[in-house]
Short mmCIF file of C-alpha atoms and ligand atoms in Angstrom, two decimals:
data_model
loop_
_atom_site.label_atom_id
_atom_site.label_comp_id
_atom_site.label_asym_id
_atom_site.label_seq_id
_atom_site.Cartn_x
_atom_site.Cartn_y
_atom_site.Cartn_z
CA MET A 1 25.89 -4.47 13.88
CA THR A 2 27.91 -1.96 15.89
CA SER A 3 29.95 -2.68 19.01
CA GLU A 4 27.62 -0.30 20.85
CA THR A 5 25.26 -1.81 23.39
CA ALA A 6 22.22 -0.64 25.29
CA LYS A 7 22.04 -1.29 29.02
CA LEU A 8 18.75 -2.32 30.52
CA THR A 9 18.07 -2.55 34.23
CA ILE A 10 15.11 -4.62 35.26
CA GLY A 11 14.70 -5.30 39.00
CA ASP A 12 18.19 -6.03 40.25
CA GLN A 13 19.31 -7.43 36.94
CA GLU A 14 21.27 -5.47 34.36
CA ILE A 15 21.71 -6.74 30.83
CA GLU A 16 23.39 -5.43 27.74
CA LEU A 17 21.64 -5.60 24.39
CA PRO A 18 23.33 -5.14 21.02
CA VAL A 19 22.60 -1.97 19.07
CA LEU A 20 22.11 -2.28 15.32
CA LYS A 21 22.78 0.57 12.92
CA GLY A 22 21.14 1.05 9.53
CA ALA A 23 22.73 2.42 6.35
CA GLU A 24 21.33 5.90 7.08
CA GLY A 25 22.38 5.92 10.73
CA GLU A 26 19.09 4.87 12.31
CA ILE A 27 19.59 2.75 15.41
CA ALA A 28 17.71 -0.20 16.86
CA ILE A 29 18.10 -2.15 20.07
CA ASP A 30 18.27 -5.84 19.30
CA ILE A 31 15.98 -7.37 21.90
CA ARG A 32 16.00 -10.93 20.58
CA ALA A 33 17.67 -12.21 23.76
CA LEU A 34 15.49 -10.12 26.09
CA ARG A 35 12.93 -12.70 27.16
CA ALA A 36 15.45 -15.52 27.45
CA GLN A 37 17.65 -13.36 29.68
CA THR A 38 15.04 -11.53 31.75
CA GLY A 39 11.64 -13.18 31.25
CA ALA A 40 10.32 -9.80 30.07
CA ILE A 41 8.84 -8.94 26.70
CA THR A 42 8.36 -5.51 25.12
CA PHE A 43 4.95 -3.86 24.86
CA ASP A 44 4.41 -1.88 21.67
CA PRO A 45 0.80 -1.81 20.43
CA GLY A 46 0.67 -1.03 16.73
CA TYR A 47 4.43 -1.84 16.56
CA ALA A 48 5.23 1.88 16.38
CA ASN A 49 8.73 1.29 17.83
CA THR A 50 9.35 -2.18 16.50
CA GLY A 51 11.73 -2.99 13.68
CA SER A 52 10.48 -6.24 12.19
CA CYS A 53 13.26 -6.84 9.67
CA ARG A 54 16.36 -5.51 7.98
CA SER A 55 15.56 -4.37 4.46
CA THR A 56 17.43 -3.07 1.43
CA ILE A 57 14.37 -1.81 -0.44
CA THR A 58 12.98 1.51 0.82
CA PHE A 59 14.34 4.23 3.09
CA LEU A 60 11.99 6.65 4.76
CA ASP A 61 12.81 9.49 7.14
CA GLY A 62 9.51 10.70 8.51
CA GLU A 63 11.00 13.69 10.33
CA LYS A 64 12.72 15.03 7.23
CA GLY A 65 10.05 13.93 4.75
CA ILE A 66 12.43 11.71 2.77
CA LEU A 67 11.40 8.68 0.71
CA ARG A 68 13.86 6.71 -1.41
CA TYR A 69 13.50 3.44 -3.29
CA CYS A 70 16.86 1.61 -3.21
CA GLY A 71 18.58 4.95 -2.67
CA TYR A 72 16.81 6.85 -5.46
CA PRO A 73 14.77 9.87 -4.25
CA ILE A 74 11.08 9.51 -4.98
CA GLU A 75 11.09 12.96 -6.61
CA GLN A 76 13.60 11.79 -9.26
CA LEU A 77 11.80 8.52 -9.91
CA ALA A 78 8.47 10.35 -10.19
CA GLU A 79 9.91 12.70 -12.77
CA LYS A 80 12.12 10.38 -14.78
CA SER A 81 11.12 6.76 -14.37
CA THR A 82 8.23 4.52 -15.32
CA PHE A 83 6.23 2.21 -13.10
CA LEU A 84 7.63 -0.96 -14.64
CA GLU A 85 11.17 0.35 -14.30
CA VAL A 86 10.47 1.14 -10.64
CA ALA A 87 9.00 -2.33 -10.16
CA TRP A 88 12.20 -3.85 -11.54
CA LEU A 89 14.26 -1.58 -9.29
CA LEU A 90 12.35 -2.69 -6.19
CA MET A 91 12.73 -6.35 -7.05
CA ASN A 92 16.39 -6.17 -8.12
CA ARG A 93 17.64 -3.14 -6.12
CA GLU A 94 19.27 -1.70 -9.28
CA LEU A 95 17.87 0.19 -12.24
CA PRO A 96 17.58 -2.12 -15.26
CA SER A 97 19.75 -1.83 -18.38
CA ALA A 98 17.87 -1.05 -21.60
CA ASN A 99 17.86 -4.78 -22.48
CA GLN A 100 16.69 -5.85 -19.06
CA LEU A 101 13.90 -3.31 -19.12
CA GLU A 102 12.74 -4.38 -22.57
CA GLN A 103 12.75 -8.03 -21.54
CA TRP A 104 10.88 -7.23 -18.31
CA GLU A 105 8.23 -5.20 -20.13
CA ASN A 106 7.77 -8.03 -22.63
CA GLU A 107 7.51 -10.61 -19.89
CA ILE A 108 4.81 -8.61 -18.12
CA THR A 109 2.97 -7.91 -21.36
CA TYR A 110 2.85 -11.60 -22.31
CA HIS A 111 1.46 -12.72 -18.95
CA THR A 112 -1.47 -10.31 -18.72
CA MET A 113 -4.20 -12.74 -19.79
CA VAL A 114 -5.93 -14.72 -17.07
CA HIS A 115 -7.27 -18.27 -17.30
CA GLU A 116 -10.73 -18.23 -18.88
CA ASP A 117 -12.15 -20.22 -15.95
CA LEU A 118 -11.04 -17.53 -13.53
CA LYS A 119 -13.55 -15.15 -15.09
CA ARG A 120 -16.40 -17.35 -13.88
CA LEU A 121 -15.52 -16.50 -10.28
CA TYR A 122 -16.67 -12.94 -10.82
CA ALA A 123 -20.14 -14.12 -11.79
CA SER A 124 -20.63 -15.60 -8.34
CA MET A 125 -19.99 -12.26 -6.61
CA PRO A 126 -22.62 -9.51 -6.21
CA LYS A 127 -22.03 -6.63 -8.63
CA GLU A 128 -22.32 -4.14 -5.76
CA GLY A 129 -19.53 -5.89 -3.83
CA HIS A 130 -16.52 -3.66 -3.19
CA PRO A 131 -13.84 -4.28 -5.84
CA MET A 132 -11.17 -4.62 -3.13
CA ALA A 133 -13.05 -7.65 -1.77
CA VAL A 134 -13.39 -9.03 -5.29
CA CYS A 135 -9.69 -8.51 -6.06
CA ALA A 136 -8.55 -10.08 -2.77
CA ALA A 137 -10.69 -13.13 -3.53
CA ILE A 138 -9.54 -13.50 -7.13
CA VAL A 139 -5.85 -12.99 -6.31
CA GLY A 140 -6.22 -15.63 -3.58
CA ALA A 141 -7.82 -17.92 -6.13
CA LEU A 142 -4.70 -17.72 -8.35
CA SER A 143 -3.24 -20.38 -6.03
CA THR A 144 -5.84 -22.80 -7.39
CA PHE A 145 -4.81 -22.08 -10.99
CA TYR A 146 -1.07 -22.32 -10.31
CA GLN A 147 -0.93 -25.09 -7.78
CA ASP A 148 2.83 -25.62 -7.94
CA VAL A 149 3.45 -22.13 -6.55
CA LYS A 150 4.68 -22.89 -3.06
CA PHE A 151 6.63 -20.85 -0.52
CA ASP A 152 9.72 -22.90 -1.24
CA SER A 153 9.33 -23.33 -5.00
CA PRO A 154 12.67 -22.98 -6.80
CA GLU A 155 13.80 -19.40 -7.35
CA ILE A 156 12.86 -19.40 -11.03
CA GLU A 157 9.28 -20.38 -10.15
CA ARG A 158 9.03 -17.76 -7.44
CA ARG A 159 10.12 -15.23 -10.03
CA ILE A 160 7.51 -16.45 -12.53
CA ALA A 161 4.87 -16.14 -9.80
CA ALA A 162 6.02 -12.54 -9.29
CA VAL A 163 5.77 -11.81 -13.03
CA ARG A 164 2.33 -13.39 -13.16
CA LEU A 165 1.11 -11.22 -10.32
CA MET A 166 2.52 -8.01 -11.80
CA ALA A 167 0.95 -8.87 -15.15
CA LYS A 168 -2.39 -10.30 -14.11
CA VAL A 169 -3.47 -8.10 -11.19
CA PRO A 170 -4.25 -5.15 -13.54
CA THR A 171 -6.42 -7.51 -15.60
CA ILE A 172 -8.08 -8.82 -12.43
CA ALA A 173 -8.63 -5.25 -11.21
CA ALA A 174 -10.12 -4.04 -14.51
CA TYR A 175 -12.41 -7.10 -14.61
CA SER A 176 -13.65 -6.28 -11.12
CA PHE A 177 -14.76 -2.90 -12.47
CA LYS A 178 -16.32 -4.37 -15.61
CA HIS A 179 -18.16 -6.89 -13.47
CA SER A 180 -19.53 -4.10 -11.24
CA ILE A 181 -21.06 -2.27 -14.23
CA GLY A 182 -22.15 -5.36 -16.13
CA GLN A 183 -19.89 -4.81 -19.14
CA PRO A 184 -17.97 -7.55 -20.96
CA PHE A 185 -14.39 -8.11 -19.84
CA MET A 186 -11.85 -6.67 -22.26
CA TYR A 187 -8.81 -8.76 -23.11
CA PRO A 188 -5.46 -7.06 -22.52
CA ARG A 189 -3.70 -5.57 -25.53
CA ASN A 190 -0.04 -6.37 -26.08
CA ASP A 191 0.62 -3.24 -28.13
CA LEU A 192 -0.04 -0.98 -25.15
CA ASN A 193 2.19 -0.11 -22.23
CA TYR A 194 1.25 -1.04 -18.65
CA ALA A 195 -0.82 2.04 -17.77
CA SER A 196 -2.42 2.36 -21.21
CA ASN A 197 -3.40 -1.29 -21.23
CA LEU A 198 -4.97 -0.87 -17.79
CA LEU A 199 -7.03 2.07 -19.05
CA HIS A 200 -8.00 0.07 -22.14
CA MET A 201 -9.22 -2.87 -20.03
CA MET A 202 -11.16 -0.46 -17.79
CA PHE A 203 -12.79 1.73 -20.40
CA ALA A 204 -12.87 0.07 -23.84
CA THR A 205 -15.87 -2.02 -24.85
CA PRO A 206 -16.25 -4.57 -27.66
CA CYS A 207 -18.27 -1.87 -29.45
CA GLU A 208 -15.79 0.93 -29.07
CA GLU A 209 -12.06 1.31 -28.68
CA TYR A 210 -10.80 3.57 -25.92
CA GLU A 211 -8.38 6.20 -27.17
CA VAL A 212 -5.68 6.32 -24.54
CA ASP A 213 -4.76 9.93 -23.79
CA PRO A 214 -0.98 9.97 -23.12
CA VAL A 215 -1.52 12.64 -20.43
CA ILE A 216 -3.85 10.30 -18.57
CA ALA A 217 -1.57 7.29 -19.04
CA ARG A 218 1.44 9.22 -17.70
CA ALA A 219 -0.52 10.56 -14.73
CA LEU A 220 -1.61 7.03 -13.89
CA ASP A 221 1.96 5.77 -14.20
CA LEU A 222 3.07 8.54 -11.80
CA LEU A 223 0.43 7.50 -9.27
CA LEU A 224 1.59 3.90 -9.48
CA ILE A 225 5.25 4.93 -8.98
CA LEU A 226 4.39 6.98 -5.89
CA HIS A 227 2.57 4.04 -4.30
CA ALA A 228 5.09 1.36 -5.27
CA ASP A 229 6.60 0.75 -1.83
CA HIS A 230 6.56 2.27 1.62
CA GLU A 231 8.61 -0.10 3.76
CA GLN A 232 6.87 -1.88 6.65
CA ASN A 233 3.38 -0.37 6.41
CA CYS A 234 0.29 -2.33 7.46
CA SER A 235 -0.35 -4.18 4.19
CA THR A 236 3.33 -4.91 3.53
CA SER A 237 3.77 -6.20 7.06
CA THR A 238 0.69 -8.35 6.44
CA VAL A 239 2.23 -9.76 3.27
CA ARG A 240 5.42 -10.58 5.19
CA MET A 241 3.49 -11.96 8.14
CA VAL A 242 1.37 -14.29 6.00
CA GLY A 243 4.51 -15.30 4.10
CA SER A 244 6.20 -16.03 7.42
CA SER A 245 3.89 -19.01 7.88
CA GLN A 246 5.32 -20.19 4.53
CA ALA A 247 2.13 -19.37 2.65
CA ASN A 248 2.73 -18.80 -1.05
CA LEU A 249 3.09 -15.42 -2.76
CA PHE A 250 -0.48 -15.29 -4.11
CA ALA A 251 -2.00 -16.03 -0.69
CA SER A 252 0.26 -13.45 0.95
CA VAL A 253 -0.56 -10.71 -1.57
CA SER A 254 -4.28 -11.47 -1.32
CA ALA A 255 -4.00 -10.81 2.43
CA GLY A 256 -2.09 -7.60 1.68
CA ILE A 257 -4.97 -6.40 -0.50
CA SER A 258 -7.38 -6.98 2.39
CA ALA A 259 -5.12 -5.10 4.79
CA LEU A 260 -4.84 -2.18 2.38
CA TRP A 261 -8.60 -1.86 2.06
CA GLY A 262 -9.14 -0.35 5.54
CA PRO A 263 -9.85 3.41 5.75
CA LEU A 264 -6.83 4.07 7.97
CA HIS A 265 -4.60 2.66 5.22
CA GLY A 266 -5.23 2.60 1.45
CA GLY A 267 -8.99 2.93 1.85
CA ALA A 268 -8.37 6.53 2.92
CA ASN A 269 -8.16 7.67 -0.72
CA GLN A 270 -11.82 6.80 -1.28
CA LYS A 271 -12.80 8.34 2.08
CA VAL A 272 -11.02 11.61 1.19
CA ILE A 273 -13.13 12.09 -1.93
CA GLU A 274 -16.30 11.17 -0.05
CA MET A 275 -15.34 13.74 2.61
CA LEU A 276 -14.67 16.45 0.00
CA ILE A 277 -17.94 15.69 -1.77
CA SER A 278 -19.86 15.92 1.51
CA ILE A 279 -18.39 19.41 2.02
CA GLN A 280 -19.14 20.36 -1.58
CA ASP A 281 -22.72 19.17 -1.14
CA GLY A 282 -23.08 21.54 1.79
CA GLU A 283 -23.46 18.88 4.48
CA ARG A 284 -21.11 21.10 6.50
CA SER A 285 -18.51 23.74 5.68
CA ALA A 286 -14.77 23.08 5.60
CA LYS A 287 -14.40 24.90 8.94
CA GLN A 288 -17.21 22.91 10.57
CA PHE A 289 -15.68 19.71 9.28
CA MET A 290 -12.32 20.62 10.78
CA GLU A 291 -13.94 21.26 14.15
CA LEU A 292 -15.52 17.83 13.95
CA ALA A 293 -12.20 16.22 13.04
CA LYS A 294 -10.66 17.70 16.21
CA ASP A 295 -13.46 16.43 18.39
CA LYS A 296 -12.48 12.98 19.65
CA ASP A 297 -16.09 12.08 20.42
CA SER A 298 -17.21 12.67 16.84
CA GLY A 299 -15.36 9.63 15.51
CA VAL A 300 -14.47 11.81 12.48
CA ARG A 301 -10.91 12.24 11.24
CA LEU A 302 -9.55 14.46 8.54
CA MET A 303 -9.02 11.72 5.99
CA GLY A 304 -5.78 11.88 4.03
CA PHE A 305 -4.06 13.60 6.95
CA GLY A 306 -1.56 12.25 9.44
CA HIS A 307 0.86 9.40 9.14
CA ARG A 308 2.47 6.90 11.46
CA VAL A 309 5.95 7.71 10.17
CA TYR A 310 5.79 11.14 8.51
CA LYS A 311 5.85 13.88 11.10
CA ASN A 312 6.53 16.36 8.34
CA HIS A 313 5.25 16.68 4.78
CA ASP A 314 4.74 13.36 3.02
CA PRO A 315 6.91 13.87 -0.10
CA ARG A 316 4.37 11.91 -2.15
CA ALA A 317 1.63 14.36 -1.17
CA ARG A 318 3.77 17.30 -2.33
CA ILE A 319 4.27 15.66 -5.73
CA LEU A 320 0.60 14.77 -6.00
CA LYS A 321 -0.61 18.24 -5.10
CA GLN A 322 1.42 19.65 -7.98
CA ALA A 323 0.30 16.77 -10.23
CA CYS A 324 -3.35 17.63 -9.47
CA HIS A 325 -2.84 21.10 -10.86
CA ASP A 326 -0.86 19.82 -13.87
CA VAL A 327 -3.33 17.07 -14.76
CA LEU A 328 -6.39 19.30 -14.46
CA GLN A 329 -4.67 21.98 -16.53
CA ARG A 330 -3.51 19.55 -19.23
CA LEU A 331 -6.96 18.01 -19.42
CA GLY A 332 -8.38 21.52 -19.67
CA THR A 333 -10.69 21.01 -16.73
CA SER A 334 -11.08 22.08 -13.12
CA ASP A 335 -12.43 20.46 -9.98
CA PRO A 336 -13.95 22.36 -7.07
CA LEU A 337 -12.89 19.47 -4.84
CA LEU A 338 -9.27 20.59 -5.30
CA GLU A 339 -10.16 24.00 -3.86
CA ILE A 340 -11.93 22.38 -0.92
CA ALA A 341 -8.90 20.13 -0.31
CA GLN A 342 -6.58 23.15 -0.37
CA GLU A 343 -8.86 25.01 2.02
CA LEU A 344 -8.81 22.07 4.45
CA GLU A 345 -5.03 21.87 4.15
CA SER A 346 -4.52 25.57 4.86
CA ILE A 347 -6.83 25.45 7.88
CA ALA A 348 -4.91 22.41 9.21
CA LEU A 349 -1.49 23.99 8.69
CA GLU A 350 -2.55 26.95 10.85
CA ASP A 351 -4.45 25.04 13.50
CA ASP A 352 -2.73 24.13 16.77
CA TYR A 353 -4.45 20.75 16.94
CA PHE A 354 -2.87 19.62 13.65
CA VAL A 355 0.41 21.51 14.12
CA GLU A 356 1.08 20.07 17.59
CA ARG A 357 0.34 16.54 16.43
CA LYS A 358 2.42 17.05 13.28
CA LEU A 359 -0.45 16.08 11.00
CA TYR A 360 0.23 16.82 7.34
CA PRO A 361 -1.42 15.69 4.08
CA ASN A 362 -0.47 12.13 3.22
CA VAL A 363 -0.40 10.32 -0.13
CA ASP A 364 -4.16 9.80 -0.08
CA PHE A 365 -5.11 13.46 0.31
CA TYR A 366 -4.65 14.54 -3.31
CA SER A 367 -4.51 11.23 -5.18
CA GLY A 368 -8.30 10.84 -5.38
CA ILE A 369 -8.69 14.17 -7.18
CA ILE A 370 -6.34 12.89 -9.89
CA TYR A 371 -8.05 9.49 -10.11
CA LYS A 372 -11.36 11.33 -10.45
CA ALA A 373 -9.96 13.55 -13.22
CA LEU A 374 -8.72 10.42 -15.02
CA GLY A 375 -12.23 8.97 -14.91
CA ILE A 376 -11.48 6.27 -12.34
CA PRO A 377 -14.61 5.51 -10.31
CA THR A 378 -14.39 6.21 -6.58
CA ASP A 379 -14.59 2.65 -5.32
CA MET A 380 -11.71 1.70 -7.62
CA PHE A 381 -9.31 4.22 -5.99
CA THR A 382 -8.02 1.76 -3.42
CA VAL A 383 -7.69 -0.93 -6.09
CA PHE A 384 -5.37 1.44 -7.95
CA PHE A 385 -3.39 1.93 -4.75
CA ALA A 386 -3.09 -1.88 -4.59
CA LEU A 387 -1.86 -2.00 -8.20
CA GLY A 388 0.79 0.54 -7.30
CA ARG A 389 1.83 -1.23 -4.09
CA LEU A 390 2.06 -4.61 -5.79
CA PRO A 391 5.79 -4.52 -6.70
CA GLY A 392 6.56 -3.43 -3.15
CA TRP A 393 4.62 -6.34 -1.68
CA ILE A 394 6.33 -8.76 -4.05
CA ALA A 395 9.82 -7.38 -3.41
CA GLN A 396 9.27 -7.45 0.35
CA TRP A 397 7.90 -11.01 0.24
CA LEU A 398 10.90 -12.16 -1.81
CA GLU A 399 13.27 -10.34 0.56
CA PHE A 400 11.63 -12.03 3.53
CA HIS A 401 12.00 -15.37 1.76
CA GLY A 402 15.74 -14.89 1.46
CA ASP A 403 16.25 -13.38 4.93
CA GLU A 404 18.53 -15.48 7.12
CA ASP A 405 16.85 -13.98 10.21
CA LYS A 406 13.37 -14.96 9.09
CA LYS A 407 11.03 -16.56 11.57
CA ILE A 408 7.30 -17.04 11.76
CA CYS A 409 5.81 -13.72 12.89
CA ARG A 410 4.29 -14.35 16.25
CA PRO A 411 4.05 -11.43 18.67
CA ARG A 412 3.44 -12.02 22.35
CA GLN A 413 0.88 -10.36 24.62
CA ILE A 414 0.29 -9.29 28.18
CA TYR A 415 -2.60 -11.34 29.43
CA ILE A 416 -5.02 -9.28 31.57
CA GLY A 417 -7.97 -11.68 31.70
CA ALA A 418 -9.33 -13.85 34.51
CA ASN A 419 -6.95 -15.94 36.62
CA GLU A 420 -7.40 -19.69 36.87
CA ARG A 421 -10.87 -20.74 38.05
CA ASP A 422 -12.95 -23.91 38.04
CA TYR A 423 -15.51 -24.70 35.39
CA VAL A 424 -19.07 -24.00 36.57
CA PRO A 425 -21.69 -26.49 35.29
CA LEU A 426 -24.49 -24.88 33.23
CA GLU A 427 -27.20 -25.43 35.89
CA LYS A 428 -25.13 -23.58 38.49
CA ARG A 429 -24.49 -20.41 36.46
N1 CMC B 1 -7.60 13.72 11.92
C1 CMC B 1 -7.73 14.11 13.20
N2 CMC B 1 -6.90 13.72 14.19
C2 CMC B 1 -5.91 12.89 13.86
C3 CMC B 1 -5.71 12.44 12.54
C4 CMC B 1 -6.60 12.89 11.55
N3 CMC B 1 -6.47 12.49 10.28
N4 CMC B 1 -4.65 11.60 12.50
C5 CMC B 1 -4.19 11.53 13.76
N5 CMC B 1 -4.94 12.31 14.57
C6 CMC B 1 -4.70 12.56 16.01
C7 CMC B 1 -5.15 11.39 16.86
O1 CMC B 1 -6.48 11.54 17.28
C8 CMC B 1 -4.16 11.44 17.99
O2 CMC B 1 -4.54 12.49 18.84
P1 CMC B 1 -4.21 12.39 20.45
O3 CMC B 1 -2.72 12.33 20.56
O4 CMC B 1 -4.82 13.59 21.03
O5 CMC B 1 -4.88 11.12 20.91
C9 CMC B 1 -2.86 11.90 17.31
O6 CMC B 1 -3.30 12.65 16.17
C10 CMC B 1 -1.97 10.75 16.86
O7 CMC B 1 -2.77 9.88 16.07
P2 CMC B 1 -2.62 8.32 16.07
O8 CMC B 1 -3.89 7.71 15.57
O9 CMC B 1 -2.10 7.87 17.39
O10 CMC B 1 -1.45 8.16 15.02
P3 CMC B 1 -1.06 6.84 14.28
O11 CMC B 1 0.34 6.99 13.88
O12 CMC B 1 -1.44 5.66 15.09
O13 CMC B 1 -2.06 6.85 13.00
C11 CMC B 1 -2.97 7.31 10.89
C12 CMC B 1 -1.70 7.26 11.74
C13 CMC B 1 -2.58 7.47 9.42
C14 CMC B 1 -3.75 6.01 11.03
C15 CMC B 1 -3.83 8.52 11.33
O14 CMC B 1 -3.12 9.73 11.17
C16 CMC B 1 -5.17 8.60 10.60
O15 CMC B 1 -6.14 7.97 11.02
N6 CMC B 1 -5.24 9.38 9.46
C17 CMC B 1 -6.47 9.42 8.68
C18 CMC B 1 -6.53 8.21 7.77
C19 CMC B 1 -5.56 8.30 6.63
O16 CMC B 1 -5.44 9.32 5.97
N7 CMC B 1 -4.86 7.19 6.36
C20 CMC B 1 -3.88 7.10 5.25
C21 CMC B 1 -2.48 6.94 5.79
S1 CMC B 1 -1.22 7.26 4.55
C22 CMC B 1 -1.38 6.08 3.33
C23 CMC B 1 -1.36 4.68 3.81
O17 CMC B 1 -0.52 4.25 4.59
O18 CMC B 1 -2.24 3.96 3.38
#
C-alpha cells in the first residue's frame, strides 16, 4: 500500500480511500470501506475496472502487449521452457532446479491413470456430446473418487490434489475424444513426456502404436505454455469464485472448464476455425464477412479478435502466427485457412472500425490452425485450451486459499425491479 489516497465526494460527504500500488506500478483504489462509509457501492458490469485480488502469478500490460509469468516474458518461456516446467513455475513462482523438475515430471507421470470405475461415466454420456461438457462432468466427478479432498485439507493433500489434476486431466480429455469416436481408451504411457503421452492417448489404438512426431509434440507443448495462465480471466475468476465458497479444487476446476467453454472465452478457438471454413467454403468472402462483423445487428463477431485487456497485439497471437508458419513448414504441408486468417487480419488492421476499437488478433485466432495441422479434431480445441490453462487455475486457486484477504465472492447489485406491492390472489389477476 502507498500513503497516497483518492478523494471521493458523494453528496456533501468527502471520503479518502487508500490507493494500492502493484509491483509494475499499476494503481488501484481500495474501496473496501466505501459502502460502510457512504452507503454507496460501485457499478462495474463485467468487472472491467475491478481488481478482485492481489496476485504474484501473472503480469499483463494490455496497452503494451506484455505477458509475463512470475516475471518471465512469455516469449522466453515459449522459446526455452516446457509446459511442465511452466506449470511448476506458476505453482511455485520460481523455475525448478533440475532435481525438482525431474521429481515433478515423475510425480505427474505416475498419477496419469484414472480409476477404472471413472471410465464407466463416459458410457452414460451421448457420443455426440461436446467434450468440454464431458470433461467438466468427469473432473467434477473426481471429488467422488477422492472424497478426502476438501477446501481445507492439509497443505500436502492440496498439493496431491493439484498433482492428480495435472496428471489426470489429459487422460480424461483424451478419453472424451476416444468416447466420441467409439474407440477403446488408451492407457497412459510412462515412457513418454506430457505432450507425447497426450498424443498417444488421443491417437494410438490397441491395434496400432502412434509414432509421436517430435515436431508435433513440441508444437503442442508450446500451445500449452501459451495458454498456461492469464491472470483474472473469466474461467480463472470462476475457479477462484467457486473456491471462495470453500468448494474443493476439483469442483472449482470443473466450473472453470465450463466457464472456458463459452465462445467469448476459450470456445473462440473452435469458432475461429468454423468461421474460416465457412469463408473457404464460399458462404461469403473475407470482405463480406468483415462487413458483417462490423454490423451490430448481424450478431456476428470476428472470432479470435479483440480482448478485454489487450488493446494492442496479444503477444501470444504474435508467437502463434509465427508458429503456424513454422509448424506447417516443418510438417511439409500448407493450409488455405492460414491465408484466409491473414487476409482477415490485414483487412482488420486497416479498417477504422477495428483500429478505433483497438481490436487485434487474440490467442484464439491462430491456435486452431496449428491444432488442425497437428490432427486435433475441431471440437477438442477448447479442451486443449483447458489443458493448457489447468496449471494457471490450480495456481490461482492455491493462491486464493492462502490469501489473507480472501472472502466469499459476492458482488452486489443495483435493484431496478418493482417496488413493494401486495400479493394478488390468483382469481384477481
Ligand atoms: N468483432 C467485432 N466487433 C468487436 C469484436 C469482434 N471480435 N470484439 C469487440 N468488438 C466491438 C464491440 O462490438 C464493441 O463495439 P462498440 O464499442 O461499438 O459497442 C467494442 O468492440 C468493445 O467490445 P466489448 O464487447 O465491449 O469488449 P469486451 O472487452 O467486453 O470483450 C471480447 C472482449 C474478447 C469478449 C470481445 O472482443 C469478443 O467478443 N471477441 C470475439 C471472441 C473472442 O475471440 N474471444 C476470445 C478472447 S481471448 C482468449 C480468451 O480469453 O479466452
